[in-house]
PDB file of C-alpha atoms and ligand atoms in Angstrom:
ATOM      1  CA  MET E   1       0.012   0.035   0.024  1.00 54.00           C
ATOM      2  CA  SER E   2       2.618   2.519   1.074  1.00 75.00           C
ATOM      3  CA  GLU E   3       4.854   1.843  -1.977  1.00 85.00           C
ATOM      4  CA  ALA E   4       2.043   2.692  -4.348  1.00 87.00           C
ATOM      5  CA  GLU E   5       1.338   5.850  -2.333  1.00 87.00           C
ATOM      6  CA  GLU E   6       5.031   6.826  -2.433  1.00 88.00           C
ATOM      7  CA  ALA E   7       5.106   6.373  -6.221  1.00 89.00           C
ATOM      8  CA  PHE E   8       1.959   8.442  -6.499  1.00 88.00           C
ATOM      9  CA  ILE E   9       3.373  11.276  -4.411  1.00 89.00           C
ATOM     10  CA  ARG E  10       6.674  11.238  -6.382  1.00 89.00           C
ATOM     11  CA  SER E  11       4.836  11.560  -9.668  1.00 89.00           C
ATOM     12  CA  THR E  12       2.310  14.230  -8.638  1.00 89.00           C
ATOM     13  CA  LEU E  13       4.029  16.333  -6.004  1.00 91.00           C
ATOM     14  CA  ASP E  14       4.133  19.944  -7.180  1.00 90.00           C
ATOM     15  CA  ARG E  15       4.954  21.781  -3.993  1.00 95.00           C
ATOM     16  CA  PRO E  16       7.367  21.279  -1.047  1.00 97.00           C
ATOM     17  CA  ILE E  17       6.299  19.240   1.938  1.00 98.00           C
ATOM     18  CA  VAL E  18       6.836  21.115   5.165  1.00 98.00           C
ATOM     19  CA  LEU E  19       6.947  19.636   8.637  1.00 98.00           C
ATOM     20  CA  VAL E  20       5.784  21.820  11.458  1.00 98.00           C
ATOM     21  CA  GLY E  21       5.400  21.251  15.150  1.00 98.00           C
ATOM     22  CA  MET E  22       7.104  21.806  18.470  1.00 98.00           C
ATOM     23  CA  MET E  23      10.773  21.401  19.223  1.00 97.00           C
ATOM     24  CA  GLY E  24      11.320  17.681  19.767  1.00 96.00           C
ATOM     25  CA  SER E  25       8.458  16.585  17.572  1.00 97.00           C
ATOM     26  CA  GLY E  26      10.817  14.849  15.155  1.00 96.00           C
ATOM     27  CA  LYS E  27      10.600  17.241  12.195  1.00 98.00           C
ATOM     28  CA  SER E  28      14.294  16.967  11.204  1.00 97.00           C
ATOM     29  CA  PHE E  29      14.560  13.202  11.844  1.00 97.00           C
ATOM     30  CA  LEU E  30      11.379  12.287  10.044  1.00 97.00           C
ATOM     31  CA  GLY E  31      11.913  14.937   7.420  1.00 98.00           C
ATOM     32  CA  GLN E  32      15.217  13.339   6.401  1.00 98.00           C
ATOM     33  CA  LEU E  33      13.665   9.894   6.141  1.00 97.00           C
ATOM     34  CA  LEU E  34      10.712  11.224   4.140  1.00 97.00           C
ATOM     35  CA  ALA E  35      13.029  13.052   1.735  1.00 97.00           C
ATOM     36  CA  LYS E  36      15.026   9.913   1.203  1.00 96.00           C
ATOM     37  CA  LYS E  37      11.895   7.875   0.452  1.00 94.00           C
ATOM     38  CA  LEU E  38      10.559  10.493  -1.933  1.00 95.00           C
ATOM     39  CA  ALA E  39      14.026  10.950  -3.568  1.00 94.00           C
ATOM     40  CA  CYS E  40      14.111  14.728  -3.018  1.00 95.00           C
ATOM     41  CA  GLU E  41      16.234  17.252  -1.117  1.00 97.00           C
ATOM     42  CA  PHE E  42      15.835  17.778   2.591  1.00 98.00           C
ATOM     43  CA  ILE E  43      16.093  21.316   3.963  1.00 98.00           C
ATOM     44  CA  ASP E  44      16.298  22.221   7.669  1.00 98.00           C
ATOM     45  CA  THR E  45      15.555  25.947   8.057  1.00 98.00           C
ATOM     46  CA  ASP E  46      17.339  26.078  11.435  1.00 98.00           C
ATOM     47  CA  ALA E  47      20.575  24.754   9.706  1.00 98.00           C
ATOM     48  CA  VAL E  48      20.112  27.314   6.843  1.00 98.00           C
ATOM     49  CA  VAL E  49      19.775  30.173   9.299  1.00 98.00           C
ATOM     50  CA  GLU E  50      22.856  29.024  11.197  1.00 98.00           C
ATOM     51  CA  SER E  51      24.921  28.567   8.078  1.00 98.00           C
ATOM     52  CA  ASP E  52      23.828  31.987   6.581  1.00 97.00           C
ATOM     53  CA  ALA E  53      24.584  33.743   9.869  1.00 97.00           C
ATOM     54  CA  GLY E  54      27.748  31.854  10.523  1.00 98.00           C
ATOM     55  CA  MET E  55      26.740  31.268  14.122  1.00 97.00           C
ATOM     56  CA  SER E  56      24.540  29.002  16.224  1.00 96.00           C
ATOM     57  CA  ILE E  57      20.830  29.854  16.945  1.00 97.00           C
ATOM     58  CA  THR E  58      21.780  30.309  20.573  1.00 96.00           C
ATOM     59  CA  ASP E  59      24.314  33.012  19.663  1.00 96.00           C
ATOM     60  CA  ILE E  60      21.799  34.687  17.239  1.00 97.00           C
ATOM     61  CA  PHE E  61      19.231  34.948  20.132  1.00 97.00           C
ATOM     62  CA  GLU E  62      21.886  36.141  22.591  1.00 96.00           C
ATOM     63  CA  LEU E  63      23.518  38.676  20.345  1.00 97.00           C
ATOM     64  CA  TYR E  64      20.612  39.944  18.189  1.00 97.00           C
ATOM     65  CA  GLY E  65      17.403  38.731  19.908  1.00 97.00           C
ATOM     66  CA  GLU E  66      14.456  36.595  18.853  1.00 96.00           C
ATOM     67  CA  GLU E  67      13.004  39.072  16.383  1.00 96.00           C
ATOM     68  CA  ARG E  68      16.126  39.023  14.230  1.00 97.00           C
ATOM     69  CA  PHE E  69      16.118  35.242  14.306  1.00 97.00           C
ATOM     70  CA  ARG E  70      12.404  35.151  13.147  1.00 97.00           C
ATOM     71  CA  GLN E  71      13.257  37.420  10.234  1.00 96.00           C
ATOM     72  CA  ALA E  72      16.097  35.132   9.169  1.00 97.00           C
ATOM     73  CA  GLU E  73      13.798  32.119   9.640  1.00 98.00           C
ATOM     74  CA  LYS E  74      11.145  33.743   7.508  1.00 97.00           C
ATOM     75  CA  ASN E  75      13.678  34.328   4.669  1.00 97.00           C
ATOM     76  CA  ALA E  76      14.979  30.694   4.965  1.00 98.00           C
ATOM     77  CA  VAL E  77      11.370  29.295   4.661  1.00 98.00           C
ATOM     78  CA  ALA E  78      10.670  31.584   1.647  1.00 97.00           C
ATOM     79  CA  LYS E  79      13.903  30.491  -0.005  1.00 96.00           C
ATOM     80  CA  ALA E  80      13.157  26.797   0.605  1.00 97.00           C
ATOM     81  CA  LEU E  81       9.691  27.203  -0.969  1.00 96.00           C
ATOM     82  CA  SER E  82      10.921  28.964  -4.031  1.00 95.00           C
ATOM     83  CA  GLY E  83      13.075  26.085  -5.307  1.00 91.00           C
ATOM     84  CA  GLU E  84      12.628  22.472  -6.415  1.00 91.00           C
ATOM     85  CA  VAL E  85      10.064  20.288  -4.685  1.00 95.00           C
ATOM     86  CA  CYS E  86      11.681  19.183  -1.412  1.00 97.00           C
ATOM     87  CA  VAL E  87      10.945  18.232   2.223  1.00 98.00           C
ATOM     88  CA  VAL E  88      11.499  21.077   4.723  1.00 98.00           C
ATOM     89  CA  ALA E  89      11.736  20.970   8.514  1.00 98.00           C
ATOM     90  CA  THR E  90      10.931  24.332  10.147  1.00 98.00           C
ATOM     91  CA  GLY E  91      11.838  25.558  13.608  1.00 98.00           C
ATOM     92  CA  GLY E  92       8.986  25.132  16.160  1.00 98.00           C
ATOM     93  CA  GLY E  93       8.141  28.776  16.315  1.00 98.00           C
ATOM     94  CA  ALA E  94       8.114  29.571  12.571  1.00 98.00           C
ATOM     95  CA  LEU E  95       4.335  29.790  12.278  1.00 98.00           C
ATOM     96  CA  GLY E  96       4.239  32.704  14.793  1.00 97.00           C
ATOM     97  CA  ILE E  97       5.117  35.069  11.915  1.00 96.00           C
ATOM     98  CA  PRO E  98       1.880  35.590   9.990  1.00 97.00           C
ATOM     99  CA  GLU E  99       3.664  35.967   6.589  1.00 96.00           C
ATOM    100  CA  THR E 100       5.424  32.613   7.107  1.00 96.00           C
ATOM    101  CA  LEU E 101       2.168  30.845   7.999  1.00 98.00           C
ATOM    102  CA  ALA E 102       0.364  32.396   4.964  1.00 97.00           C
ATOM    103  CA  LEU E 103       3.204  31.396   2.621  1.00 97.00           C
ATOM    104  CA  LEU E 104       3.257  27.832   3.945  1.00 98.00           C
ATOM    105  CA  LYS E 105      -0.586  27.507   3.650  1.00 97.00           C
ATOM    106  CA  GLU E 106      -0.483  28.651   0.097  1.00 96.00           C
ATOM    107  CA  LYS E 107       2.695  27.151  -1.297  1.00 96.00           C
ATOM    108  CA  SER E 108       3.334  23.849   0.559  1.00 97.00           C
ATOM    109  CA  TRP E 109       1.788  20.746   1.900  1.00 97.00           C
ATOM    110  CA  MET E 110       2.086  21.525   5.620  1.00 98.00           C
ATOM    111  CA  ILE E 111       2.178  18.588   8.019  1.00 98.00           C
ATOM    112  CA  TRP E 112       1.751  19.072  11.764  1.00 98.00           C
ATOM    113  CA  LEU E 113       3.655  16.464  13.785  1.00 98.00           C
ATOM    114  CA  ASP E 114       1.519  16.527  16.997  1.00 98.00           C
ATOM    115  CA  VAL E 115       3.347  15.085  19.942  1.00 97.00           C
ATOM    116  CA  ASP E 116       2.203  15.456  23.575  1.00 96.00           C
ATOM    117  CA  SER E 117       3.992  17.696  25.990  1.00 96.00           C
ATOM    118  CA  GLN E 118       5.342  14.935  28.265  1.00 96.00           C
ATOM    119  CA  THR E 119       7.029  13.180  25.286  1.00 95.00           C
ATOM    120  CA  LEU E 120       8.405  16.472  23.937  1.00 97.00           C
ATOM    121  CA  TRP E 121       9.876  17.170  27.350  1.00 96.00           C
ATOM    122  CA  ASN E 122      11.497  13.734  27.553  1.00 95.00           C
ATOM    123  CA  ARG E 123      13.123  14.446  24.200  1.00 94.00           C
ATOM    124  CA  VAL E 124      14.320  17.996  24.718  1.00 95.00           C
ATOM    125  CA  ARG E 125      15.227  18.096  28.457  1.00 93.00           C
ATOM    126  CA  LYS E 126      18.928  17.169  27.985  1.00 86.00           C
ATOM    127  CA  ASN E 127      19.550  19.364  25.002  1.00 85.00           C
ATOM    128  CA  ARG E 128      20.668  22.886  25.992  1.00 80.00           C
ATOM    129  CA  SER E 129      20.555  24.272  22.492  1.00 84.00           C
ATOM    130  CA  ARG E 130      17.081  25.801  22.596  1.00 92.00           C
ATOM    131  CA  PRO E 131      17.188  29.444  23.736  1.00 95.00           C
ATOM    132  CA  LEU E 132      13.504  29.560  24.528  1.00 96.00           C
ATOM    133  CA  LEU E 133      13.901  26.811  27.138  1.00 95.00           C
ATOM    134  CA  LYS E 134      16.607  28.611  29.051  1.00 93.00           C
ATOM    135  CA  THR E 135      14.149  29.670  31.740  1.00 93.00           C
ATOM    136  CA  GLU E 136      13.601  28.825  35.431  1.00 93.00           C
ATOM    137  CA  ASN E 137      10.982  26.251  34.522  1.00 95.00           C
ATOM    138  CA  PRO E 138      11.649  24.961  31.031  1.00 95.00           C
ATOM    139  CA  ARG E 139       9.119  22.184  31.379  1.00 96.00           C
ATOM    140  CA  GLU E 140       6.311  24.633  32.071  1.00 96.00           C
ATOM    141  CA  GLN E 141       7.643  26.963  29.310  1.00 96.00           C
ATOM    142  CA  LEU E 142       7.387  24.035  26.832  1.00 97.00           C
ATOM    143  CA  LYS E 143       3.793  23.330  27.840  1.00 97.00           C
ATOM    144  CA  THR E 144       2.868  27.054  27.526  1.00 97.00           C
ATOM    145  CA  LEU E 145       4.392  27.363  24.087  1.00 98.00           C
ATOM    146  CA  LEU E 146       2.604  24.242  22.919  1.00 98.00           C
ATOM    147  CA  GLU E 147      -0.765  25.545  24.128  1.00 98.00           C
ATOM    148  CA  LYS E 148      -0.134  28.945  22.523  1.00 98.00           C
ATOM    149  CA  ARG E 149       0.988  27.418  19.238  1.00 98.00           C
ATOM    150  CA  ARG E 150      -1.618  24.693  18.853  1.00 98.00           C
ATOM    151  CA  PRO E 151      -4.050  26.997  16.949  1.00 98.00           C
ATOM    152  CA  LEU E 152      -1.303  27.814  14.506  1.00 98.00           C
ATOM    153  CA  TYR E 153      -0.149  24.251  13.912  1.00 98.00           C
ATOM    154  CA  ALA E 154      -3.795  23.274  13.529  1.00 98.00           C
ATOM    155  CA  GLN E 155      -3.795  25.290  10.273  1.00 98.00           C
ATOM    156  CA  ALA E 156      -1.583  22.694   8.589  1.00 98.00           C
ATOM    157  CA  HIS E 157      -3.080  20.775   5.691  1.00 97.00           C
ATOM    158  CA  ILE E 158      -2.348  17.488   7.500  1.00 97.00           C
ATOM    159  CA  HIS E 159      -2.457  16.722  11.206  1.00 97.00           C
ATOM    160  CA  ILE E 160      -0.732  13.556  12.384  1.00 96.00           C
ATOM    161  CA  GLN E 161      -0.864  12.604  16.058  1.00 95.00           C
ATOM    162  CA  ILE E 162       2.211  10.712  17.088  1.00 93.00           C
ATOM    163  CA  GLU E 163       2.096   8.645  20.246  1.00 86.00           C
ATOM    164  CA  LYS E 164       4.369   5.700  20.769  1.00 82.00           C
ATOM    165  CA  GLU E 165       4.847   4.701  17.045  1.00 85.00           C
ATOM    166  CA  GLY E 166       8.314   4.125  15.750  1.00 90.00           C
ATOM    167  CA  PRO E 167       9.682   6.133  12.763  1.00 92.00           C
ATOM    168  CA  ASP E 168       8.584   3.562  10.127  1.00 93.00           C
ATOM    169  CA  THR E 169       4.952   3.670  11.250  1.00 93.00           C
ATOM    170  CA  CYS E 170       5.047   7.488  11.452  1.00 94.00           C
ATOM    171  CA  LEU E 171       6.447   7.699   7.939  1.00 95.00           C
ATOM    172  CA  GLU E 172       3.861   5.375   6.606  1.00 94.00           C
ATOM    173  CA  GLY E 173       1.118   7.439   8.281  1.00 94.00           C
ATOM    174  CA  ILE E 174       2.551  10.631   6.798  1.00 95.00           C
ATOM    175  CA  ILE E 175       2.812   9.123   3.292  1.00 95.00           C
ATOM    176  CA  ASN E 176      -0.740   7.777   3.349  1.00 93.00           C
ATOM    177  CA  LEU E 177      -2.263  11.022   4.607  1.00 95.00           C
ATOM    178  CA  LEU E 178      -0.282  13.043   2.182  1.00 95.00           C
ATOM    179  CA  SER E 179      -1.310  10.932  -0.737  1.00 93.00           C
ATOM    180  CA  LYS E 180      -5.020  11.203   0.313  1.00 93.00           C
ATOM    181  CA  THR E 181      -4.701  14.993   0.643  1.00 94.00           C
ATOM    182  CA  ILE E 182      -3.034  15.337  -2.826  1.00 92.00           C
ATOM    183  CA  LYS E 183      -5.676  13.156  -4.411  1.00 90.00           C
ATOM    184  CA  THR E 184      -8.556  15.165  -2.871  1.00 91.00           C
ATOM    185  CA  ALA E 185      -6.976  18.461  -3.953  1.00 88.00           C
ATOM    186  CA  LYS E 186      -6.309  17.157  -7.458  1.00 80.00           C
ATOM    187  CA  PHE E 187      -9.617  15.510  -8.247  1.00 75.00           C
ATOM    188  CA  CYS E 188     -11.928  17.542  -6.135  1.00 63.00           C
ATOM    189  CA  PRO E 189     -10.463  21.034  -6.348  1.00 52.00           C
TER     190      PRO E 189
HETATM  191  C1  S3P J   1      12.321  27.253  18.274  1.00 92.00           C
HETATM  192  C2  S3P J   1      12.595  25.968  17.928  1.00 92.00           C
HETATM  193  C3  S3P J   1      13.948  25.539  17.408  1.00 92.00           C
HETATM  194  C4  S3P J   1      14.710  26.759  16.823  1.00 92.00           C
HETATM  195  C5  S3P J   1      14.702  27.822  17.853  1.00 92.00           C
HETATM  196  C6  S3P J   1      13.303  28.355  18.238  1.00 92.00           C
HETATM  197  C7  S3P J   1      10.955  27.533  18.761  1.00 92.00           C
HETATM  198  O1  S3P J   1      13.791  24.617  16.351  1.00 92.00           O
HETATM  199  O2  S3P J   1      14.077  27.266  15.666  1.00 92.00           O
HETATM  200  O3  S3P J   1      15.386  27.419  18.995  1.00 92.00           O
HETATM  201  O4  S3P J   1      10.608  28.703  18.835  1.00 92.00           O
HETATM  202  O5  S3P J   1      10.251  26.594  19.178  1.00 92.00           O
HETATM  203  P1  S3P J   1      13.327  23.066  16.581  1.00 92.00           P
HETATM  204  O6  S3P J   1      11.829  23.038  16.619  1.00 92.00           O
HETATM  205  O7  S3P J   1      13.869  22.360  15.392  1.00 92.00           O
HETATM  206  O8  S3P J   1      13.943  22.609  17.833  1.00 92.00           O
END
């Protein structure tokens, strides 16, 4: 079933696939696997911002502030969407910029990887590279950000709830939902 869906997506895909969701939701990890399956390029906008700026996201936040980072992130998303069909992983806060959200709604297939806050916390707690979690209570901060961002993520074309599934099952779920969404858009515009 999934192989036929993969072939269908490869032959009909006419816009980038963009993974959105909280930090720790698996956007970069699943994005790379998905790109490999669909034989297209993978772009991680956090990595693009870091390479363009020549410094880490932590340093950008510290030296120039969040607003400057969001501007660079907006440019990285726009650039990723202007090229060949590809798979893109965005940073968790990218949809907070209205222009970025509007662009993604119009020019991509946006997929929300919806992971509960406890699982997210288990995944990000040991990683010190997220400036927004450098607070007194990072666990509470993560929960607050998730609640605030839910309505933004909910505007994605595809919503996939990830519980305890392994990467292969997640990937299969993504491919099946993507294929259904493209078919609906193509044949029932
Ligand atoms: C952020 C998430 C990070 C990175 C930056 C801000 C956020 O990306 O863009 O630290 O606002 O949630 P990941 O979602 O890839 O961790």
